[in-house]
Amino acid sequence: MTARDVWPILLFGAVAALLPVFVTAGTLLNFAIFTLIICLAAQGWNILGGFGGQYSFGHAAFFGTGAYTAAVLQVRYGVNPYVTFLAGIALAAIVGWIIGFLSFRSGLRGSYFALVTLAFAEVFRVLSNAVEFTGGAAGLLIPLDARAANFQFESRGWFYLVVLALVVLALLMTRALERSRLGAQLVAVRENEDAARAVGVDALRVKLSAITLSAAMTGAAGGLYAQYFLYLDSTIAYGTWISVEALLAPIIGGAGTVFGPVIGAVILHTLAEVTRMMVGRIPGIDLVIFGVLLILVVRFPPRNLLAWLRGRR
Amino acid sequence: MRNFPPEIVMEAVANGLLTGAVYGLVALGLTLVYGVLHIINFAHGALLTLAMYAAWVAWAAFGLDPYIAILPLVPIFFVLGYGVQRLVIGPASRGEDSNILLVTLGLSILLENAMLAIFRSDTLSVQVDYAMEVVELGPMLLSFPRVVGFGVAFVVAAVLFVLLRMTDTGRAIRAVAKERTGAALVGIDVRHVYAVTFGIGTACLAVAACLLLPSFYVNPRVGNAFVLVAFTIVVLGGMGSVPGALLGGLVIGVVESLSGLYLGDSLGQLGIFVIFILVLLFKPTGLFGAKA
């Protein structure tokens, strides 16, 4: 990595860190925190899907594991929230490795991989809904105790800065990956797995590393979600909504680019807010727009659009 | 594990077979589209939900019995499916697998949430006088709508089989499924055949929706419950295999019914997902499919 690789990320972090100075309105900070959590989950998806070309439809499996681990260890065993947060990341990474090991070893690619990840997420959802350990259908409430030592903050601004720091860290890690040997091999696998194999890339190892890192990042997003909203149930933690969010943001913002997930998440959530302001709270209306946007982005790839604009000039 | 008297187990198996036939019908559309277009249609569940709402509206607004509603809904959904493939999925995908995945996902998000916005999340159902009627079969009491569903599902499968075997359209569909380029060279309009296939797949959903409605309910997420089941069936039966879809449907219906009996409702769904994952991991060509 060179300075040129790093300074746009640090600049983004510095500018975004100014937000709580100017904005104190709770709703806006709420919106910003939620969007940043999605950025983190989406960056996780981007590593596997964007750089590696393995489209997961079940990143909820990692998000939910990160979230539930953080919550269950705190509520049931009274473990320190910072420790449970890290444990959640670790467990999500392990779950990612196992799912990756099972599906990549069986040679699942493309649609089959998408299907199997979706099914894994659903298994977790059904289990967490049925088992008493995770609070069952009633969900799990993390007791409110707003102290920094408890990973809960009196002001939203502090939590915002913590989440932002983690997003910046994720951006730096993604940039480092992009510039690394592993990153190059990952892109090679995406572009043509057989050719990559032929020149000596260990495709299985590369994909396993990617899904593990990917799951850890999305798991971290889950842990932050639990820590911020202090409530979890099976449809929040393992629901399809987060699988879709994690996938949409990079696709809209540019899959396989470092800033794609951030751009996508900000576009999507700003759009959703604006729609809500304009037409009121009609349930589902924001997702209708997401769906249309997804189709349009695939139909008219922004890259082509940019090339077309340049060509006309 | 609890022991149940044989009549209860037998009734669970029979009910599983009845539900399984309708599952098979849902899977039939999916497998046909996969066999010909080689795409996994993630919008299948949302299209089923749409068909169920259409059948509900036909009943609520026009007083049409769901079984009668099959007649207008099949052509409507055929045209809808034709148009969706021709105007949305086809142009957007440009032949790339990942694009199709994303476009059909986008469609499903769009449809599902449009229905949520229109109908809200309330669960709706139709009231017909035969909903609670039962058919006696030996010691078993079987629900009348499910028996009808079972019969009609097989009729539809037979019609589809004849259509694929005996008509020019059917031959064209099979030709495109086998060898796209060759079919194009002998003058078959491949894009038209793609759209027709998608239309047939969607029309199957319209029938399934009308069969389900009298004994089931509809809400914006109802298709989701079916779509993973349908994927499981399609994978189990072998992607693209019509008899495989029907057989797979029956197997899955029985598995669901029995695991519901032994594990309870909330864990019962688990049986299907576990089968799904196992088949995908260890035999992705399916039990009846020849090649991937």
XYZ file of C-alpha atoms in Angstrom:
605
model
C 0.000 0.000 0.000
C 1.181 3.501 -0.826
C 0.113 6.851 0.557
C -2.122 7.251 -2.463
C -4.015 4.140 -1.432
C -4.533 5.289 2.103
C -5.269 9.007 2.055
C -8.730 8.875 0.417
C -9.855 6.484 3.150
C -8.425 8.635 5.937
C -9.924 11.732 4.334
C -13.319 10.045 4.223
C -12.927 9.093 7.889
C -11.894 12.588 8.899
C -14.750 14.284 7.055
C -17.318 11.773 8.313
C -16.012 12.171 11.871
C -17.056 15.825 11.772
C -20.719 14.875 11.477
C -21.495 14.719 15.226
C -19.964 18.197 15.622
C -22.571 19.716 13.330
C -25.437 17.332 13.821
C -26.950 16.641 17.178
C -30.408 15.591 16.027
C -30.987 12.047 17.264
C -32.804 10.828 14.176
C -30.056 11.890 11.808
C -27.321 10.278 13.903
C -29.471 7.197 14.172
C -29.705 7.114 10.405
C -25.937 7.635 10.052
C -25.093 4.854 12.512
C -27.452 2.413 10.860
C -26.049 3.264 7.426
C -22.489 2.751 8.677
C -23.392 -0.638 10.148
C -24.784 -1.594 6.742
C -21.544 -0.291 5.147
C -19.586 -2.708 7.288
C -21.854 -5.665 6.508
C -21.715 -4.745 2.822
C -17.925 -4.446 2.827
C -17.891 -7.997 4.128
C -20.065 -9.129 1.237
C -17.896 -7.144 -1.165
C -14.746 -9.065 -0.260
C -16.299 -12.387 -1.187
C -18.806 -11.240 -3.811
C -17.156 -8.193 -5.314
C -13.503 -9.231 -5.346
C -14.049 -12.987 -5.320
C -17.116 -13.174 -7.581
C -18.851 -15.621 -5.202
C -22.343 -14.170 -4.787
C -23.674 -15.026 -1.365
C -27.418 -14.659 -0.776
C -27.037 -15.569 2.868
C -24.702 -13.136 4.581
C -27.350 -13.000 7.295
C -25.723 -16.190 8.594
C -22.637 -14.161 9.553
C -24.433 -10.996 10.615
C -26.733 -12.974 12.868
C -23.928 -15.053 14.352
C -21.992 -11.900 15.235
C -25.114 -10.338 16.704
C -26.339 -13.336 18.689
C -22.894 -14.173 20.055
C -22.506 -10.623 21.340
C -25.967 -10.662 22.879
C -26.162 -14.190 24.268
C -22.766 -14.100 26.003
C -23.670 -10.787 27.628
C -27.183 -11.622 28.694
C -26.691 -15.224 29.742
C -23.138 -15.228 31.068
C -22.453 -11.587 31.870
C -19.315 -11.452 29.745
C -17.846 -8.007 29.033
C -19.458 -6.576 25.861
C -16.116 -5.764 24.220
C -15.096 -9.385 24.661
C -18.417 -10.668 23.343
C -18.096 -8.347 20.344
C -14.727 -9.905 19.474
C -16.079 -13.383 20.168
C -18.924 -12.658 17.744
C -16.445 -11.710 15.025
C -14.440 -14.870 15.674
C -17.488 -17.131 15.643
C -18.832 -15.512 12.474
C -15.452 -16.131 10.842
C -15.577 -19.773 11.898
C -19.114 -20.145 10.547
C -17.926 -18.513 7.316
C -15.011 -20.894 7.050
C -17.238 -23.935 7.635
C -19.873 -22.848 5.096
C -17.101 -22.029 2.647
C -15.302 -25.296 3.250
C -18.465 -27.327 2.700
C -19.658 -25.498 -0.397
C -16.384 -24.676 -2.155
C -15.058 -28.164 -1.624
C -18.187 -29.510 -3.298
C -17.414 -27.206 -6.193
C -20.519 -25.055 -5.794
C -20.358 -21.928 -7.924
C -22.660 -19.208 -9.188
C -26.340 -19.834 -8.554
C -25.673 -22.991 -6.563
C -23.468 -21.121 -4.134
C -26.111 -18.406 -3.812
C -28.740 -21.038 -3.040
C -26.714 -22.914 -0.468
C -25.775 -19.751 1.440
C -29.425 -18.739 1.449
C -30.354 -22.139 2.868
C -27.693 -21.936 5.595
C -29.005 -18.552 6.695
C -32.529 -19.972 6.823
C -31.401 -22.923 8.937
C -29.876 -20.490 11.427
C -33.034 -18.393 11.407
C -35.312 -21.350 12.101
C -33.003 -22.651 14.822
C -32.603 -19.324 16.609
C -36.356 -18.875 16.493
C -37.007 -22.285 18.019
C -34.257 -22.586 20.625
C -34.654 -21.106 24.097
C -30.911 -20.344 24.329
C -31.233 -17.460 21.852
C -34.421 -16.167 23.389
C -36.633 -18.032 20.926
C -39.399 -16.179 19.156
C -39.567 -13.506 21.879
C -36.036 -12.358 21.095
C -33.240 -11.172 23.322
C -32.995 -7.876 25.154
C -29.598 -6.525 26.203
C -30.135 -4.547 29.437
C -29.579 -0.835 29.071
C -26.528 0.286 31.024
C -25.078 3.321 29.296
C -21.439 3.307 30.293
C -18.448 3.340 27.968
C -17.002 0.383 29.899
C -20.132 -1.457 28.864
C -19.876 -0.650 25.120
C -22.934 1.553 25.481
C -22.595 5.299 25.290
C -24.630 8.109 26.728
C -24.498 10.045 23.492
C -25.114 8.664 20.034
C -22.162 10.711 18.773
C -19.690 8.446 20.559
C -21.222 5.303 19.180
C -21.163 6.883 15.743
C -17.417 7.492 16.054
C -16.775 3.910 17.158
C -18.723 2.503 14.212
C -17.009 4.941 11.866
C -13.593 3.864 13.136
C -14.450 0.253 12.394
C -15.726 1.139 8.918
C -12.465 3.006 8.216
C -10.547 -0.012 9.483
C -12.574 -2.246 7.157
C -11.847 0.094 4.242
C -8.120 -0.018 5.008
C -8.204 -3.796 5.252
C -10.039 -4.040 1.958
C -7.484 -1.744 0.330
C -4.666 -3.851 1.768
C -6.352 -6.969 0.439
C -6.761 -5.378 -2.980
C -3.028 -4.610 -3.127
C -1.968 -7.980 -1.728
C -1.081 -11.212 -3.460
C -4.224 -12.813 -2.030
C -6.341 -10.016 -3.513
C -4.843 -10.510 -6.962
C -5.445 -14.244 -6.738
C -9.014 -13.612 -5.607
C -9.699 -11.425 -8.638
C -8.087 -14.068 -10.844
C -10.463 -16.676 -9.424
C -13.389 -14.341 -10.073
C -12.425 -13.702 -13.668
C -11.657 -17.297 -14.584
C -11.301 -19.934 -11.932
C -10.004 -22.650 -14.236
C -7.350 -20.379 -15.704
C -6.341 -19.221 -12.223
C -5.983 -22.823 -11.147
C -3.951 -23.591 -14.238
C -1.346 -20.973 -13.339
C -1.049 -22.408 -9.859
C -3.529 -20.458 -7.753
C -4.918 -22.583 -4.940
C -8.514 -21.536 -5.619
C -9.987 -23.325 -2.608
C -7.566 -21.696 -0.180
C -8.106 -18.265 -1.747
C -11.886 -18.537 -1.594
C -11.757 -19.851 1.972
C -9.611 -16.915 3.089
C -12.045 -14.556 1.390
C -15.190 -16.010 2.954
C -13.570 -16.073 6.406
C -12.566 -12.418 6.242
C -15.912 -11.575 4.672
C -17.850 -13.334 7.416
C -15.770 -11.665 10.144
C -16.562 -8.196 8.794
C -20.275 -8.879 8.403
C -20.246 -10.498 11.850
C -18.734 -7.317 13.279
C -21.634 -5.398 11.746
C -24.022 -7.785 13.497
C -22.285 -7.275 16.833
C -22.515 -3.505 16.446
C -26.181 -3.790 15.559
C -26.909 -5.761 18.717
C -24.882 -3.327 20.800
C -26.647 -0.284 19.389
C -30.261 -1.400 19.201
C -29.962 -3.684 22.261
C -32.594 -6.029 20.890
C -32.439 -9.075 18.618
C -34.813 -11.650 17.264
C -34.401 -14.295 14.599
C -35.810 -12.205 11.734
C -33.544 -9.271 12.569
C -30.395 -11.326 13.050
C -30.813 -14.020 10.414
C -33.543 -12.493 8.223
C -33.201 -12.139 4.454
C -33.295 -8.342 4.798
C -29.654 -8.162 5.863
C -28.519 -10.630 3.192
C -30.199 -8.366 0.661
C -28.817 -5.143 2.167
C -25.282 -6.552 2.278
C -25.523 -7.504 -1.384
C -27.366 -4.458 -2.719
C -24.993 -1.807 -1.415
C -21.854 -3.106 -3.169
C -23.757 -3.935 -6.359
C -25.286 -0.442 -6.522
C -22.109 1.344 -5.450
C -19.669 -0.777 -7.414
C -18.805 -4.373 -6.524
C -15.115 -5.143 -6.231
C -14.135 -1.578 -5.400
C -13.045 -0.364 -1.986
C -15.560 2.468 -1.719
C -18.413 0.720 -3.567
C -20.233 -0.580 -0.482
C -20.031 2.802 1.268
C -21.322 4.676 -1.772
C -24.059 2.099 -2.299
C -25.201 2.066 1.315
C -25.333 5.865 1.472
C -27.248 6.093 -1.834
C -29.739 3.397 -0.827
C -30.460 4.694 2.634
C -30.643 8.329 1.593
C -33.053 7.309 -1.137
C -35.127 5.330 1.347
C -35.298 8.290 3.749
C -36.220 10.748 1.012
C -38.960 8.429 -0.214
C -40.351 8.114 3.275
C -40.389 11.870 3.608
C -42.194 12.266 0.302
C -44.824 9.543 0.403
C -45.064 8.865 4.112
C -44.503 5.603 5.886
C -45.914 3.110 3.434
C -44.402 -0.243 4.393
C -42.135 -1.719 1.742
C -42.006 1.351 -0.468
C -38.265 1.870 0.103
C -37.573 -1.720 -0.889
C -39.681 -1.331 -4.024
C -37.258 1.395 -5.025
C -34.263 -0.761 -4.082
C -35.603 -3.530 -6.311
C -36.118 -1.182 -9.254
C -32.664 0.305 -8.706
C -31.061 -3.135 -8.624
C -32.668 -4.080 -11.947
C -31.668 -0.751 -13.499
C -28.067 -1.012 -12.293
C -27.741 -4.475 -13.800
C -29.492 -3.361 -16.988
C -27.436 -0.178 -17.352
C -24.127 -0.755 -15.547
C -22.785 2.580 -14.247
C -19.404 1.693 -15.719
C -20.980 1.514 -19.168
C -22.898 4.680 -18.437
C -19.688 6.517 -17.569
C -17.980 5.185 -20.690
C -20.968 6.259 -22.756
C -20.881 9.779 -21.277
C -17.166 10.036 -21.961
C -17.677 8.802 -25.498
C -20.226 11.528 -26.174
C -18.051 14.337 -25.000
C -38.763 -39.485 19.570
C -42.434 -40.094 20.229
C -44.275 -43.075 18.866
C -47.431 -42.372 16.944
C -50.135 -44.895 16.056
C -49.805 -46.035 12.429
C -53.038 -44.279 11.340
C -51.628 -40.908 12.364
C -48.363 -41.539 10.568
C -50.268 -42.765 7.505
C -52.454 -39.688 7.526
C -49.361 -37.490 7.805
C -47.847 -39.273 4.822
C -51.055 -38.875 2.817
C -51.306 -35.196 3.690
C -47.664 -34.805 2.777
C -48.301 -36.361 -0.615
C -51.270 -34.044 -1.215
C -49.322 -30.911 -0.315
C -46.293 -32.280 -2.125
C -48.140 -32.407 -5.438
C -48.810 -28.668 -5.257
C -45.180 -28.099 -4.246
C -44.316 -30.136 -7.313
C -46.440 -27.824 -9.439
C -44.601 -24.784 -8.088
C -41.299 -26.546 -8.711
C -42.403 -27.540 -12.213
C -42.367 -23.925 -13.356
C -38.988 -23.381 -11.757
C -37.393 -26.476 -13.218
C -38.760 -25.812 -16.696
C -37.299 -22.325 -16.681
C -34.022 -23.695 -15.409
C -33.918 -26.517 -17.927
C -34.420 -24.208 -20.882
C -33.004 -20.833 -19.900
C -30.413 -22.201 -17.459
C -31.334 -19.511 -14.993
C -32.325 -19.758 -11.381
C -35.386 -17.616 -11.086
C -35.299 -15.991 -7.679
C -38.516 -14.139 -8.465
C -40.456 -17.415 -8.568
C -41.703 -17.084 -4.998
C -42.741 -13.467 -5.457
C -44.587 -14.382 -8.665
C -46.434 -17.093 -6.725
C -47.408 -14.516 -4.102
C -48.593 -12.234 -6.898
C -50.705 -15.043 -8.347
C -52.207 -15.761 -4.931
C -53.143 -12.100 -4.519
C -54.616 -12.137 -8.028
C -56.738 -15.148 -7.100
C -57.739 -13.453 -3.847
C -58.755 -10.262 -5.698
C -60.715 -12.342 -8.213
C -62.611 -13.826 -5.292
C -62.991 -10.677 -3.188
C -63.849 -8.258 -6.000
C -65.544 -10.439 -8.580
C -66.789 -13.329 -6.465
C -64.884 -15.851 -8.553
C -64.312 -19.218 -6.961
C -60.524 -19.837 -6.852
C -60.938 -22.976 -8.961
C -62.821 -21.014 -11.633
C -60.233 -18.243 -11.422
C -57.690 -20.661 -12.898
C -59.263 -20.048 -16.316
C -58.619 -16.296 -16.567
C -55.435 -16.292 -14.475
C -53.495 -18.829 -16.519
C -53.482 -16.752 -19.728
C -52.888 -13.534 -17.768
C -49.881 -14.991 -15.988
C -48.582 -16.553 -19.156
C -48.535 -13.118 -20.790
C -47.028 -11.602 -17.656
C -44.242 -14.179 -17.577
C -43.646 -13.754 -21.295
C -43.352 -10.008 -20.885
C -41.112 -10.177 -17.820
C -38.610 -12.423 -19.592
C -38.775 -10.534 -22.881
C -38.685 -6.998 -21.498
C -36.872 -7.229 -18.157
C -34.797 -10.339 -17.518
C -33.626 -10.946 -21.081
C -32.334 -7.453 -21.880
C -30.864 -6.901 -18.420
C -28.989 -10.159 -18.155
C -27.010 -10.053 -21.403
C -26.510 -13.778 -20.950
C -24.533 -13.515 -17.719
C -25.437 -15.847 -14.906
C -24.695 -13.383 -12.134
C -26.774 -10.691 -13.842
C -29.789 -12.988 -14.046
C -29.367 -13.839 -10.398
C -29.420 -10.153 -9.506
C -32.248 -9.153 -11.855
C -34.563 -11.876 -10.609
C -33.629 -10.980 -7.035
C -34.459 -7.357 -7.838
C -37.787 -8.446 -9.306
C -38.638 -10.451 -6.226
C -37.786 -7.549 -3.906
C -39.852 -5.229 -6.089
C -42.917 -7.488 -6.326
C -42.933 -8.612 -2.726
C -42.718 -5.083 -1.375
C -45.155 -3.639 -3.889
C -47.670 -6.147 -2.538
C -46.696 -5.196 1.009
C -47.338 -1.544 0.146
C -50.710 -2.307 -1.469
C -52.139 -5.040 0.737
C -50.141 -4.382 3.936
C -48.857 -7.284 5.945
C -52.280 -8.619 6.944
C -52.958 -12.238 6.209
C -55.876 -12.701 3.843
C -57.840 -15.807 2.979
C -60.936 -16.739 1.023
C -64.079 -18.236 2.506
C -65.494 -21.022 0.392
C -68.007 -23.546 1.640
C -65.907 -26.552 0.666
C -62.789 -25.395 2.533
C -63.540 -27.554 5.555
C -64.974 -30.559 3.719
C -63.174 -33.847 3.983
C -62.803 -36.894 1.792
C -62.830 -40.265 3.503
C -60.206 -42.689 2.322
C -60.190 -45.842 4.406
C -59.436 -44.746 7.966
C -58.101 -41.377 6.820
C -59.882 -38.067 6.573
C -58.344 -35.880 3.885
C -59.087 -32.231 3.258
C -61.121 -31.727 0.091
C -59.141 -28.718 -1.292
C -55.929 -30.658 -0.910
C -57.323 -33.658 -2.759
C -58.410 -31.343 -5.579
C -54.959 -29.765 -5.564
C -53.346 -33.160 -5.827
C -55.504 -34.164 -8.806
C -55.146 -30.903 -10.698
C -51.380 -30.830 -10.154
C -51.079 -34.162 -11.911
C -53.385 -33.041 -14.719
C -51.234 -29.941 -15.257
C -48.085 -32.046 -15.270
C -49.648 -34.363 -17.858
C -50.746 -31.429 -20.033
C -47.255 -29.993 -19.810
C -45.745 -33.319 -20.729
C -47.969 -33.615 -23.801
C -47.249 -30.008 -24.729
C -43.511 -30.594 -24.570
C -43.646 -33.917 -26.437
C -46.289 -33.444 -29.102
C -46.514 -29.823 -30.170
C -44.221 -27.719 -32.321
C -43.794 -25.241 -29.483
C -42.819 -28.094 -27.214
C -40.287 -29.378 -29.710
C -38.839 -25.897 -30.101
C -38.556 -25.575 -26.314
C -36.774 -28.903 -26.047
C -34.514 -28.018 -28.954
C -33.475 -24.753 -27.317
C -32.959 -26.517 -23.993
C -30.610 -29.035 -25.622
C -28.698 -26.867 -28.023
C -29.345 -23.151 -28.136
C -27.095 -22.298 -31.060
C -28.255 -25.208 -33.164
C -31.882 -24.297 -32.556
C -31.193 -20.732 -33.620
C -29.476 -21.972 -36.789
C -32.499 -23.972 -37.916
C -34.651 -20.878 -37.572
C -36.079 -21.107 -34.069
C -36.556 -17.701 -32.473
C -34.650 -18.394 -29.263
C -35.729 -15.242 -27.469
C -39.366 -16.058 -28.208
C -38.922 -19.617 -26.919
C -37.250 -18.314 -23.769
C -40.164 -16.004 -23.123
C -42.731 -18.715 -23.856
C -40.985 -21.039 -21.412
C -40.933 -18.358 -18.763
C -44.604 -17.723 -19.495
C -45.457 -21.395 -19.030
C -43.511 -21.470 -15.777
C -45.434 -18.444 -14.525
C -48.747 -19.948 -15.683
C -47.985 -23.037 -13.567
C -47.736 -20.670 -10.616
C -51.178 -19.245 -11.383
C -52.648 -22.757 -11.218
C -50.741 -23.538 -8.012
C -51.942 -20.276 -6.457
C -55.590 -21.049 -7.211
C -55.184 -24.557 -5.805
C -53.538 -23.301 -2.633
C -55.864 -20.444 -1.828
C -58.929 -22.326 -0.528
C -56.913 -24.123 2.146
C -54.141 -21.591 2.630
C -53.713 -17.892 3.255
C -51.902 -15.119 1.472
C -49.598 -12.409 2.771
C -46.721 -10.561 1.060
C -44.139 -13.059 2.270
C -46.056 -16.264 1.607
C -44.097 -17.026 -1.571
C -40.862 -17.168 0.391
C -42.104 -20.168 2.293
C -42.622 -21.936 -1.004
C -39.621 -20.773 -2.939
C -36.992 -22.510 -0.831
C -39.136 -25.604 -0.827
C -39.393 -25.350 -4.607
C -35.631 -24.896 -4.951
C -35.119 -27.933 -2.759
C -37.450 -29.956 -4.947
C -35.798 -28.771 -8.129
C -32.336 -29.593 -6.822
C -33.543 -32.918 -5.465
C -35.360 -33.841 -8.658
C -32.498 -32.706 -10.853
C -32.437 -29.220 -12.336
C -34.569 -29.155 -15.456
C -36.282 -32.505 -15.005
C -40.111 -32.377 -15.208
C -40.863 -35.809 -13.696
C -38.113 -35.113 -11.152
C -39.922 -31.978 -10.037
C -43.165 -33.827 -9.415
C -41.500 -36.750 -7.664
C -39.285 -34.386 -5.678
C -42.406 -32.474 -4.679
C -44.041 -35.603 -3.295
C -40.885 -36.587 -1.388
C -40.506 -33.127 0.108
C -44.208 -32.981 1.004
C -43.892 -36.210 2.962
C -40.616 -35.157 4.614
C -42.153 -31.874 5.698
C -45.265 -33.525 7.013
C -43.361 -36.185 8.961
C -40.749 -33.829 10.395
C -43.600 -31.542 11.427
C -45.214 -34.500 13.189
C -42.069 -35.605 15.001
C -40.237 -32.310 15.571
C -43.123 -29.868 15.918
C -44.030 -27.015 13.626
C -41.204 -24.608 14.345
C -38.412 -27.119 13.818
C -40.295 -29.022 11.127
C -39.127 -26.678 8.367
C -35.582 -27.606 9.251
C -35.889 -31.017 7.601
C -36.323 -29.406 4.189
C -33.362 -27.052 4.498
C -31.117 -29.800 5.737
C -32.052 -32.007 2.786
C -31.506 -29.048 0.502
C -28.016 -28.347 1.814
C -27.044 -32.011 1.826
C -28.205 -32.564 -1.747
C -26.473 -29.387 -2.933
C -23.249 -30.351 -1.226
C -23.116 -34.020 -2.071
C -25.272 -34.583 -5.127
C -25.922 -31.270 -6.889
C -27.110 -33.109 -10.009
C -30.108 -34.311 -8.036
C -31.435 -37.786 -7.458
C -33.084 -38.037 -10.849
C -31.008 -35.624 -12.908
C -28.402 -36.902 -15.319
C -25.975 -34.035 -15.745
C -25.328 -30.729 -14.064
